[in-house]
mmCIF file of C-alpha atoms in Angstrom:
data_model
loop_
_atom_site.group_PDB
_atom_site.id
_atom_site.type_symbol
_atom_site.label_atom_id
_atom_site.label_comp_id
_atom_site.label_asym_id
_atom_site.label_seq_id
_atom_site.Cartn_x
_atom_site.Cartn_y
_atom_site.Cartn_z
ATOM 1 C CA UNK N 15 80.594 124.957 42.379
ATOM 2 C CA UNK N 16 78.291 128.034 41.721
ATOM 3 C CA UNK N 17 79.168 129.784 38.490
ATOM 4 C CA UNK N 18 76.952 129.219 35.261
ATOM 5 C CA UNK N 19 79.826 127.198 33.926
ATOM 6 C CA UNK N 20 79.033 123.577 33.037
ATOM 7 C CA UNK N 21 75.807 124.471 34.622
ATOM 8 C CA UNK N 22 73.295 122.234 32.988
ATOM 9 C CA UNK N 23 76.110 119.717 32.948
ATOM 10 C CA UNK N 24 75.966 120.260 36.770
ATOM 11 C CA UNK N 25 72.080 119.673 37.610
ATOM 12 C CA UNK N 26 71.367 116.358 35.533
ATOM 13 C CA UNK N 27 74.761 115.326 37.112
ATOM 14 C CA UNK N 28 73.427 115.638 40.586
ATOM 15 C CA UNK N 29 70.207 114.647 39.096
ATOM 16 C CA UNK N 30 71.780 111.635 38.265
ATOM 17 C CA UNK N 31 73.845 110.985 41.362
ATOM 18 C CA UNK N 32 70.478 111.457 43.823
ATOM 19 C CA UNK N 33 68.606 108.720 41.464
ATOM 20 C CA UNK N 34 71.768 106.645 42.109
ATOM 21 C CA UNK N 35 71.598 107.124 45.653
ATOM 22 C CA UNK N 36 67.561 106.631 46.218
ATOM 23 C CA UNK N 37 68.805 102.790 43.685
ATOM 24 C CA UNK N 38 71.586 102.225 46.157
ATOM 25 C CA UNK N 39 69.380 102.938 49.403
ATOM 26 C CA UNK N 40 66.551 100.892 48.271
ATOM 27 C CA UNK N 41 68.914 97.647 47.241
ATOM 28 C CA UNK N 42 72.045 98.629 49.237
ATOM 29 C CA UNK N 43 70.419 97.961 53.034
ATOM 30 C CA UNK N 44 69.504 94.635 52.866
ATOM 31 C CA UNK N 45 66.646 94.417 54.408
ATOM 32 C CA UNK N 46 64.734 90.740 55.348
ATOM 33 C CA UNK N 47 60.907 90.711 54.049
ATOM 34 C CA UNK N 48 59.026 87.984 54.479
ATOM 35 C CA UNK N 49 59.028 87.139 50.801
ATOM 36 C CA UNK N 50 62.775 86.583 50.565
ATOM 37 C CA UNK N 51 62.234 84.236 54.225
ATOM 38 C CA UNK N 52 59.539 81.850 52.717
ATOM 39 C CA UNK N 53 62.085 81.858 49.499
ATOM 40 C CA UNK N 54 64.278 79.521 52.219
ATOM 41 C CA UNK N 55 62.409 78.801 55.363
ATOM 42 C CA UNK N 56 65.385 76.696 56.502
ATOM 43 C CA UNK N 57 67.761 79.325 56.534
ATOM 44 C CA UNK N 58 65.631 82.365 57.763
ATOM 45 C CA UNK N 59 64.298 80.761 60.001
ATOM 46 C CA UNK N 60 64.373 83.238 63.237
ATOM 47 C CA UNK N 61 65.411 86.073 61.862
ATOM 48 C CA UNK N 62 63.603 89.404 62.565
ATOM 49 C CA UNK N 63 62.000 91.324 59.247
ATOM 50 C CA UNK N 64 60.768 95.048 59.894
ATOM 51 C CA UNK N 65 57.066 95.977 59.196
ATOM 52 C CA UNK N 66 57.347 99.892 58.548
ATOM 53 C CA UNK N 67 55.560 102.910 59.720
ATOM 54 C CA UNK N 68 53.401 102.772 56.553
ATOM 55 C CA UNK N 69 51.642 99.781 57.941
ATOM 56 C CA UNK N 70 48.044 99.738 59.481
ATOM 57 C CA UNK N 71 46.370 97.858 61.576
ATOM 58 C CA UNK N 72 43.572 95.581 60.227
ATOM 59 C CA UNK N 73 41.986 93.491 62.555
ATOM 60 C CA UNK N 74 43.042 92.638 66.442
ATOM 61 C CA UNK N 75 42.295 89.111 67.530
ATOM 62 C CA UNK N 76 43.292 87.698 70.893
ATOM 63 C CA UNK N 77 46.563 85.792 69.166
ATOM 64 C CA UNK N 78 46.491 87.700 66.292
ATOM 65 C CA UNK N 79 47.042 90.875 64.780
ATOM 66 C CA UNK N 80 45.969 91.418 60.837
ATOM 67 C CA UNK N 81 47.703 94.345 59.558
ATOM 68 C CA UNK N 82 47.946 96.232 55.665
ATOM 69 C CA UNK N 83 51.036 97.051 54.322
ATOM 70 C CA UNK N 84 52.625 97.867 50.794
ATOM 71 C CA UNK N 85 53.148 93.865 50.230
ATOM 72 C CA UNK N 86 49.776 93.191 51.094
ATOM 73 C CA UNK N 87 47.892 92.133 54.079
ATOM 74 C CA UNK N 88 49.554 90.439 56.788
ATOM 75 C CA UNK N 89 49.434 88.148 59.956
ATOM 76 C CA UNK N 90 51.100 88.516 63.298
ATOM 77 C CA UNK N 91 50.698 86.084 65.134
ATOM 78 C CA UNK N 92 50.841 87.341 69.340
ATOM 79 C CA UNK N 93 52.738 84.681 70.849
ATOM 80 C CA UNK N 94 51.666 83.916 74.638
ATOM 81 C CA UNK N 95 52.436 86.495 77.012
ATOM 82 C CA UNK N 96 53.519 89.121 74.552
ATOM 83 C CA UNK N 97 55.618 92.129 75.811
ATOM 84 C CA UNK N 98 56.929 94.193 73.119
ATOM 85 C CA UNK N 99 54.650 96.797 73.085
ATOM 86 C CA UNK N 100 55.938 100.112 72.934
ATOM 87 C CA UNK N 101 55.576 102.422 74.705
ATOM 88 C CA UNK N 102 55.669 100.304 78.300
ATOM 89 C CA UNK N 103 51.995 100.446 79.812
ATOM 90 C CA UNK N 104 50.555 100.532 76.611
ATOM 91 C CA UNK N 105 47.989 97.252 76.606
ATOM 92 C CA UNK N 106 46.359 95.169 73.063
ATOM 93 C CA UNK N 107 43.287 96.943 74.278
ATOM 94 C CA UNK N 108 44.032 100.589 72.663
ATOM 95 C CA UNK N 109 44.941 99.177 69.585
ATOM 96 C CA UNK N 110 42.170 99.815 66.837
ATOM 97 C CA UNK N 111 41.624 99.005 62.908
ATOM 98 C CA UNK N 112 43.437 101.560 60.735
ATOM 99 C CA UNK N 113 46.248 103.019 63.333
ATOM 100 C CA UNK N 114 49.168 103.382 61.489
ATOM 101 C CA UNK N 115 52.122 101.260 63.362
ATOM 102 C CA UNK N 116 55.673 99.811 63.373
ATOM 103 C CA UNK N 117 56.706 96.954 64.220
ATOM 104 C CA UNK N 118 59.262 93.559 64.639
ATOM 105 C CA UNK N 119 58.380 90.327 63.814
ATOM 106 C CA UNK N 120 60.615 86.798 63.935
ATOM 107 C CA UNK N 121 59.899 84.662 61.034
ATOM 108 C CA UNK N 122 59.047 81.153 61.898
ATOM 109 C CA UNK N 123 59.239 77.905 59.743
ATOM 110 C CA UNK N 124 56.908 76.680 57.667
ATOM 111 C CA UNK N 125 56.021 80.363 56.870
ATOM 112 C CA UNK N 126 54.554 82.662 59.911
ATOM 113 C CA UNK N 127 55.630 85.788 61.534
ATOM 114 C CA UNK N 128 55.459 85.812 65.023
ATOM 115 C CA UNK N 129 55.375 89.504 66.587
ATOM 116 C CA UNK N 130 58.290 90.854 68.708
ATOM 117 C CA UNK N 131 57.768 94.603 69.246
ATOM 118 C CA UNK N 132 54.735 96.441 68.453
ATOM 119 C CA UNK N 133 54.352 100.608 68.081
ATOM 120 C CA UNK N 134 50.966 101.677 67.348
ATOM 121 C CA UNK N 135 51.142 105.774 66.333
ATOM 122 C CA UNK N 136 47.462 107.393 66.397
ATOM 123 C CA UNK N 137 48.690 110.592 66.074
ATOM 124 C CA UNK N 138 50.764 110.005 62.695
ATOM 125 C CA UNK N 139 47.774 110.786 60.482
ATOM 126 C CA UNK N 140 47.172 114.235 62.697
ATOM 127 C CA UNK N 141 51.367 114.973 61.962
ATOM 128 C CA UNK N 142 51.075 114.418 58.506
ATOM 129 C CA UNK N 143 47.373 116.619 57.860
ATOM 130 C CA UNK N 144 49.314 119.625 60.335
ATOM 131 C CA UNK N 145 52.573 119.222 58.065
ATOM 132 C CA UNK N 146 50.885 120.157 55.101
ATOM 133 C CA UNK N 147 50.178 123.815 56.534
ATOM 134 C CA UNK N 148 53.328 125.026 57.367
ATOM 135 C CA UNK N 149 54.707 123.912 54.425
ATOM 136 C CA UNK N 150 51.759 125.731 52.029
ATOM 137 C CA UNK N 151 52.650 128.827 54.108
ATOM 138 C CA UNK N 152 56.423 128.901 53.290
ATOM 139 C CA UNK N 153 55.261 128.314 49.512
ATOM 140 C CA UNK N 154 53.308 131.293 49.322
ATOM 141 C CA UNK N 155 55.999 133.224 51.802
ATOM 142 C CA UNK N 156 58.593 131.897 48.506
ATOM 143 C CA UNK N 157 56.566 132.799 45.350
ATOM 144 C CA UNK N 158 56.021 136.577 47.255
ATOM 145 C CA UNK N 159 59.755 136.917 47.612
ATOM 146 C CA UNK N 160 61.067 134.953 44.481
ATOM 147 C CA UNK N 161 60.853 136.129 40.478
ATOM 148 C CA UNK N 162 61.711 135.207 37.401
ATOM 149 C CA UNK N 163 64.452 136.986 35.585
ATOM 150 C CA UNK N 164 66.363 135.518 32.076
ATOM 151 C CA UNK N 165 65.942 131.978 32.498
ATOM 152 C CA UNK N 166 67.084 132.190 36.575
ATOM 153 C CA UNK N 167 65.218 132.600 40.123
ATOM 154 C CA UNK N 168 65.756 135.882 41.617
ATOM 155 C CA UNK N 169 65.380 136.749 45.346
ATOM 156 C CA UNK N 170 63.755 139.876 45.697
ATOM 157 C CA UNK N 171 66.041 142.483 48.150
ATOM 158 C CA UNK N 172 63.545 143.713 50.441
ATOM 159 C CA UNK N 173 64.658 147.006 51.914
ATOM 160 C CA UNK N 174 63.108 148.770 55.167
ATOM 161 C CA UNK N 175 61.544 151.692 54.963
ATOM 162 C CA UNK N 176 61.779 154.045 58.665
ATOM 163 C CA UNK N 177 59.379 156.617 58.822
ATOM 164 C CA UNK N 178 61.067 159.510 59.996
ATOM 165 C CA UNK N 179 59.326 161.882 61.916
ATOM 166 C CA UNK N 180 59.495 165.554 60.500
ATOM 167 C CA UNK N 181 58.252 167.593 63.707
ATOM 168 C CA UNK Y 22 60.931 113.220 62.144
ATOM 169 C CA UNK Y 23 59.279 115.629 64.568
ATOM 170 C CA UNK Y 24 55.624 117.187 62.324
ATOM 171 C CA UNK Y 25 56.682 120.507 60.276
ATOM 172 C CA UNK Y 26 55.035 122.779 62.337
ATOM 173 C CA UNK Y 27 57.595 122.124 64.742
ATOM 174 C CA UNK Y 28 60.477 122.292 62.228
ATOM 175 C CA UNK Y 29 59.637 125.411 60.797
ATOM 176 C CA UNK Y 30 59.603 126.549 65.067
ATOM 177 C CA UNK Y 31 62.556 125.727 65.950
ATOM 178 C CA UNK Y 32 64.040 127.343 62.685
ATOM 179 C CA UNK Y 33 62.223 130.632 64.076
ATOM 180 C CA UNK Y 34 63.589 130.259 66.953
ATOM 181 C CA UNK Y 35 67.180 129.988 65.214
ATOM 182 C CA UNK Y 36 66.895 132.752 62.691
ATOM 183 C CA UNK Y 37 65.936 134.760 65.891
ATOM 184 C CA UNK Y 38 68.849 133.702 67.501
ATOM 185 C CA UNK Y 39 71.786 134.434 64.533
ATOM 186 C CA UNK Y 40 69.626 136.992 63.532
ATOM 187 C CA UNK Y 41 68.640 135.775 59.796
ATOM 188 C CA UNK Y 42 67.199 138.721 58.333
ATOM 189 C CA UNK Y 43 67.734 138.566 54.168
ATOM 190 C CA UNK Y 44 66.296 135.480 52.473
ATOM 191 C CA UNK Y 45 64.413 134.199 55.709
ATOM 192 C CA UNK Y 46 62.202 132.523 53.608
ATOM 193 C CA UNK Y 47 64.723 130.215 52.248
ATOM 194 C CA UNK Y 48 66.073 129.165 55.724
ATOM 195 C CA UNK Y 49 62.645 128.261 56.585
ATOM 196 C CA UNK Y 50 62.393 125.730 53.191
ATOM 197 C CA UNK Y 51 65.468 124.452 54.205
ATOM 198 C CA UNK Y 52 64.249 123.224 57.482
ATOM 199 C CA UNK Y 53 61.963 121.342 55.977
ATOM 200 C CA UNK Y 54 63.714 120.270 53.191
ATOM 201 C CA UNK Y 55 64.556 116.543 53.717
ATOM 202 C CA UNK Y 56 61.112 115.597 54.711
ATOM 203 C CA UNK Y 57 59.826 117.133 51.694
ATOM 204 C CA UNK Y 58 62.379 115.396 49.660
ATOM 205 C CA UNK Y 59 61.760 111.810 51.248
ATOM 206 C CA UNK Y 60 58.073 112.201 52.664
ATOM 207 C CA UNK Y 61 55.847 112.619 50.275
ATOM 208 C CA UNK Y 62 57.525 109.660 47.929
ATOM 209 C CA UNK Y 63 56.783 107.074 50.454
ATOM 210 C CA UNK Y 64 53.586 108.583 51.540
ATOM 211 C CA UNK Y 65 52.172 108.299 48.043
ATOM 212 C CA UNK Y 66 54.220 105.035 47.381
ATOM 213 C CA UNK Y 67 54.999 102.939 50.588
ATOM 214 C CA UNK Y 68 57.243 100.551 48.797
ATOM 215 C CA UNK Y 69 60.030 103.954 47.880
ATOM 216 C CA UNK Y 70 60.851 103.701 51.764
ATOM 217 C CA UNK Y 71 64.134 102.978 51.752
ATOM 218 C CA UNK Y 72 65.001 104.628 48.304
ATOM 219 C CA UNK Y 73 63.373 108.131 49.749
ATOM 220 C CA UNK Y 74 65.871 107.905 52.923
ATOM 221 C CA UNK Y 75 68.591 109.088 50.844
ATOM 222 C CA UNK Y 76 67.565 112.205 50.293
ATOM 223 C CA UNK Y 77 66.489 112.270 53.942
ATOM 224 C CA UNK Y 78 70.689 111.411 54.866
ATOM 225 C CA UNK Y 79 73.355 114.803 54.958
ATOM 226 C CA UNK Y 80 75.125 113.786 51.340
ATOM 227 C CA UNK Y 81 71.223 114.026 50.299
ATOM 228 C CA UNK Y 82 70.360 117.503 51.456
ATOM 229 C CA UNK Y 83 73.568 118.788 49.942
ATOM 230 C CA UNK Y 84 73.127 117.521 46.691
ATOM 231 C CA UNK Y 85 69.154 118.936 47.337
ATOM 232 C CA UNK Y 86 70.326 122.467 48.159
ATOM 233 C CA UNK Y 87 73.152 122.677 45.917
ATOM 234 C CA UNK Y 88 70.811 121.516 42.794
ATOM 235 C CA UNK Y 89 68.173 124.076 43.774
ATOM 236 C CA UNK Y 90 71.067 126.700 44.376
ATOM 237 C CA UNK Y 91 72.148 126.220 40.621
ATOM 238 C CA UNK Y 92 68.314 127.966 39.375
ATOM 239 C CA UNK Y 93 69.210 131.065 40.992
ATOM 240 C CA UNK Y 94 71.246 134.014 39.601
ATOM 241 C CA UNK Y 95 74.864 133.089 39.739
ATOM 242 C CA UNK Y 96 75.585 136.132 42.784
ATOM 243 C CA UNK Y 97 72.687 134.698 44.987
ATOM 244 C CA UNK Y 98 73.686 131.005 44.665
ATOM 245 C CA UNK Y 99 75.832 131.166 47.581
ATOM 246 C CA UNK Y 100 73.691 132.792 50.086
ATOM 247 C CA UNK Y 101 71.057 130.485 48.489
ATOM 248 C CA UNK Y 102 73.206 127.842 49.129
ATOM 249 C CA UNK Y 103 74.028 128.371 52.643
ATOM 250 C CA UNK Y 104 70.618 129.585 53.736
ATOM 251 C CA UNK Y 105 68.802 126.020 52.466
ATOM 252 C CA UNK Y 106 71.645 123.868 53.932
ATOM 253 C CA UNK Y 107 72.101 125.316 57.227
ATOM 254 C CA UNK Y 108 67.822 124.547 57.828
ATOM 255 C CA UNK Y 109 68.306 121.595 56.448
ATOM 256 C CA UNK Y 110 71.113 120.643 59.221
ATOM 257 C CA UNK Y 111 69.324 121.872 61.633
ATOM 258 C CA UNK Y 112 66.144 119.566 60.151
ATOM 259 C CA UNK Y 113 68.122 116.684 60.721
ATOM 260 C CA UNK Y 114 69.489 117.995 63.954
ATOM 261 C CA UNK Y 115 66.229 118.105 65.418
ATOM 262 C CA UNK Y 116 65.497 114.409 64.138
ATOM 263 C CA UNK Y 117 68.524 113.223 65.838
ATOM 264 C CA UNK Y 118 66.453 112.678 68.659
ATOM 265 C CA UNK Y 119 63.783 110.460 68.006
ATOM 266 C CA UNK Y 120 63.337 107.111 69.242
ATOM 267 C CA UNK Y 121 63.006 104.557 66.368
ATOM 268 C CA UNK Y 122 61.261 100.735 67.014
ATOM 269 C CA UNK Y 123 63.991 99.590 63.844
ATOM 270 C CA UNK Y 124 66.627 101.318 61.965
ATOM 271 C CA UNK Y 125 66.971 105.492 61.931
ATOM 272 C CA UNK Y 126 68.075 108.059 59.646
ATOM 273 C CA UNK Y 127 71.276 106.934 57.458
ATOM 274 C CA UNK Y 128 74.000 109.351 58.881
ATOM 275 C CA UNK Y 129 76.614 108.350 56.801
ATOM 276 C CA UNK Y 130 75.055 107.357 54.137
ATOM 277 C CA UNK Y 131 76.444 106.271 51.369
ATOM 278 C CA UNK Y 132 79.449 105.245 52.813
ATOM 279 C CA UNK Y 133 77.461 103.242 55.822
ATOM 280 C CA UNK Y 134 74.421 101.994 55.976
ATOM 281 C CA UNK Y 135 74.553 102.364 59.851
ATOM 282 C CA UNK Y 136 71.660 103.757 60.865
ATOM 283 C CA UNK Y 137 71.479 105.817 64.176
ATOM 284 C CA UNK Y 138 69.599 107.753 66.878
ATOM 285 C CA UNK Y 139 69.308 109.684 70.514
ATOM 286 C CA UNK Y 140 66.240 108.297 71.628
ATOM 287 C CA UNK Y 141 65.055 111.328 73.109
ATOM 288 C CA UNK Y 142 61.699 111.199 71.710
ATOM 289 C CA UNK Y 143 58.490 109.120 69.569
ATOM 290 C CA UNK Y 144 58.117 111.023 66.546
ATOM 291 C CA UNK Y 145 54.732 111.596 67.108
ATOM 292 C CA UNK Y 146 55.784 113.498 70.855
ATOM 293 C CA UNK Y 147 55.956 116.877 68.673
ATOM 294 C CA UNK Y 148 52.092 117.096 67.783
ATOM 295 C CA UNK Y 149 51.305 116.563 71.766
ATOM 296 C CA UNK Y 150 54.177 119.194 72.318
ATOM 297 C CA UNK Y 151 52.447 121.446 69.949
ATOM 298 C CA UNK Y 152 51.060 124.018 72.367
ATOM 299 C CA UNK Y 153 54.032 124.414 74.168
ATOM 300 C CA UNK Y 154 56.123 125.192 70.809
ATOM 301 C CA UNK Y 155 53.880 127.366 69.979
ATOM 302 C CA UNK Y 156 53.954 129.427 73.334
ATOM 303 C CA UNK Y 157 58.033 129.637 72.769
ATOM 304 C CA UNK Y 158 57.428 130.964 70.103
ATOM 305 C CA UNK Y 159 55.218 133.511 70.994
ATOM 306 C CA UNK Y 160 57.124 134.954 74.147
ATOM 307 C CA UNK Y 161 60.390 135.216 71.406
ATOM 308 C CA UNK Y 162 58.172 137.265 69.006
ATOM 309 C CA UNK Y 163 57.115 139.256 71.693
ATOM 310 C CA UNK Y 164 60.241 139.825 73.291
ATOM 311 C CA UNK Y 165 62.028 140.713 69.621
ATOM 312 C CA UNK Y 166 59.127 142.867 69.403
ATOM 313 C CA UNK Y 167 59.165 144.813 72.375
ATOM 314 C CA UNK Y 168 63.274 144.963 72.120
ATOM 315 C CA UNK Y 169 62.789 146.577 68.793
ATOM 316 C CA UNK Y 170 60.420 149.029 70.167
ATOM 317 C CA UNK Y 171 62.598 150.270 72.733
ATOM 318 C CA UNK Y 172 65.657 150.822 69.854
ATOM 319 C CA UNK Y 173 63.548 153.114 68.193
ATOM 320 C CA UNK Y 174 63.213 154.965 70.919
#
């Protein structure tokens, strides 16, 4: 598993065997968009389709929430006495244009999505700026303790020194 | 997934704990490993979402470490190895326990697509947490440091 033999066979195998995975996790879930539901209203009818964390809001009207996501803008239509936001106690009122959010919508024939369960995360954007730093850090913490030597990485042994007192 | 500053804290905390002492560095990638294997994908590009939770799943990270394993000298690859999977488990250890509105992190993956998850947790909790993390983390440096002190003695 670790020698040098086969080795370049070995890395564009697993090479190959992660871009198979990332294909097989991208068509293998299944996953109901709204596209594939106004394909066959009739039959989709009901059925919930996910609107991922990458989503933002929009635009908040009273029965309607407008939101941006990688398909391209969207409606959610509030239905009457909505009560899927998470978490409980959290009201339409926080809810502001460009807060990132998750949520669960029904699709409903002709063609509409009608929101189940709502997430709004403010603090997502803060996560991801605060992510980068620690992650910069370890970098530099790598390149101080890594080199290059004949074509392989090298850990560098770092030994400690005691001072020993001679008096 | 909890924010990295938090990852790379509780993998302090650990390496305190077993007493990591070679290669530290290493254990620290691994703990963030998976998020910056899947993360920055769908960051850039939304619509690699799903495709970038594979190498957010365990067969994933092992492929991950073992691939970056191979570029060292043949007698580190092991400790290499080791080092990057063991933050990496404990990565998706501490991810466990997020709430999720839909779906979760593909634990079985690819033999099921089931997705699962404690529920302990929003996975934006960890940035309000912050402070607190960081105060663990500064009574166990202090306490390794004044431990050491007294060794020498």
């Amino acid at each position: 598993m670790f020698s040098d033999r086969y080795r370049a066979l070995k890395i564009v195998g697993i090479l190959a065997v992660l871009l198979l995975l990332g294909w097989y996790a991208h068509v293998g879930r299944g996953v109901v968009t709204l596209d594939l539901c106004l394909s066959d209203p009739e039959r989709f009818d009901g059925t919930e389709v996910p609107i991922y964390m990458e989503a933002r809001v929009i635009e908040v009207d009273p029965g309607c929430l407008r939101v941006s996501q990688p398909d391209g803008p969207l409606n959610l239509i509030i239905p009457p006495r909505f009560s899927g936001l998470v978490p409980p106690g959290a009201t339409m009122e926080e809810i502001k244009p460009g807060q990132s959010l998750a949520a669960v919508a029904v699709f409903r024939r002709p063609g509409y999505l009608e929101l189940k369960r709502l997430r709004v995360a403010p603090l997502r954007q803060v996560k991801i700026i605060i992510s980068i730093f620690p992650a910069v850090i370890v970098l530099i913490l790598l390149i101080g303790s890594i080199r290059w030597e004949k074509g392989r990485l090298v850990m560098k042994e770092v030994t400690k020194v005691t001072k020993v007192r001679s008096d | 997934m909890p924010d990295l500053v938090t990852h790379v804290a509780g993998a302090y905390l650990v390496k305190r704990g077993v007493k990591i002492t070679r290669y530290a560095a290493l254990f620290y990638l691994g703990a963030m490993l998976p998020d910056l294997a899947s993360r920055p994908l769908h960051i850039i590009w939304p619509r690699t979402l799903l495709a970038s939770q594979a190498f957010h799943s365990p067969v994933g990270v092992f492929l991950i470490c073992w691939l970056v394993s191979l570029f060292f000298r043949v007698d580190q690859r092991k400790r290499v190895f080791f080092l990057l999977i063991a933050g990496s488990f404990l990565h998706l250890v501490m991810d466990s326990g997020q709430k999720q509105l839909e779906g979760g992190y593909l634990w079985f993956f690819p033999f099921s697509m089931k997705t699962c998850s404690l529920g302990l947790f929003w996975p934006e909790d960890s940035v309000r947490f912050l402070p607190y993390t960081a105060i663990a983390v500064l009574i166990v440096y202090g306490f390794s440091k004044w431990r050491e002190g007294r060794e020498k003695l």
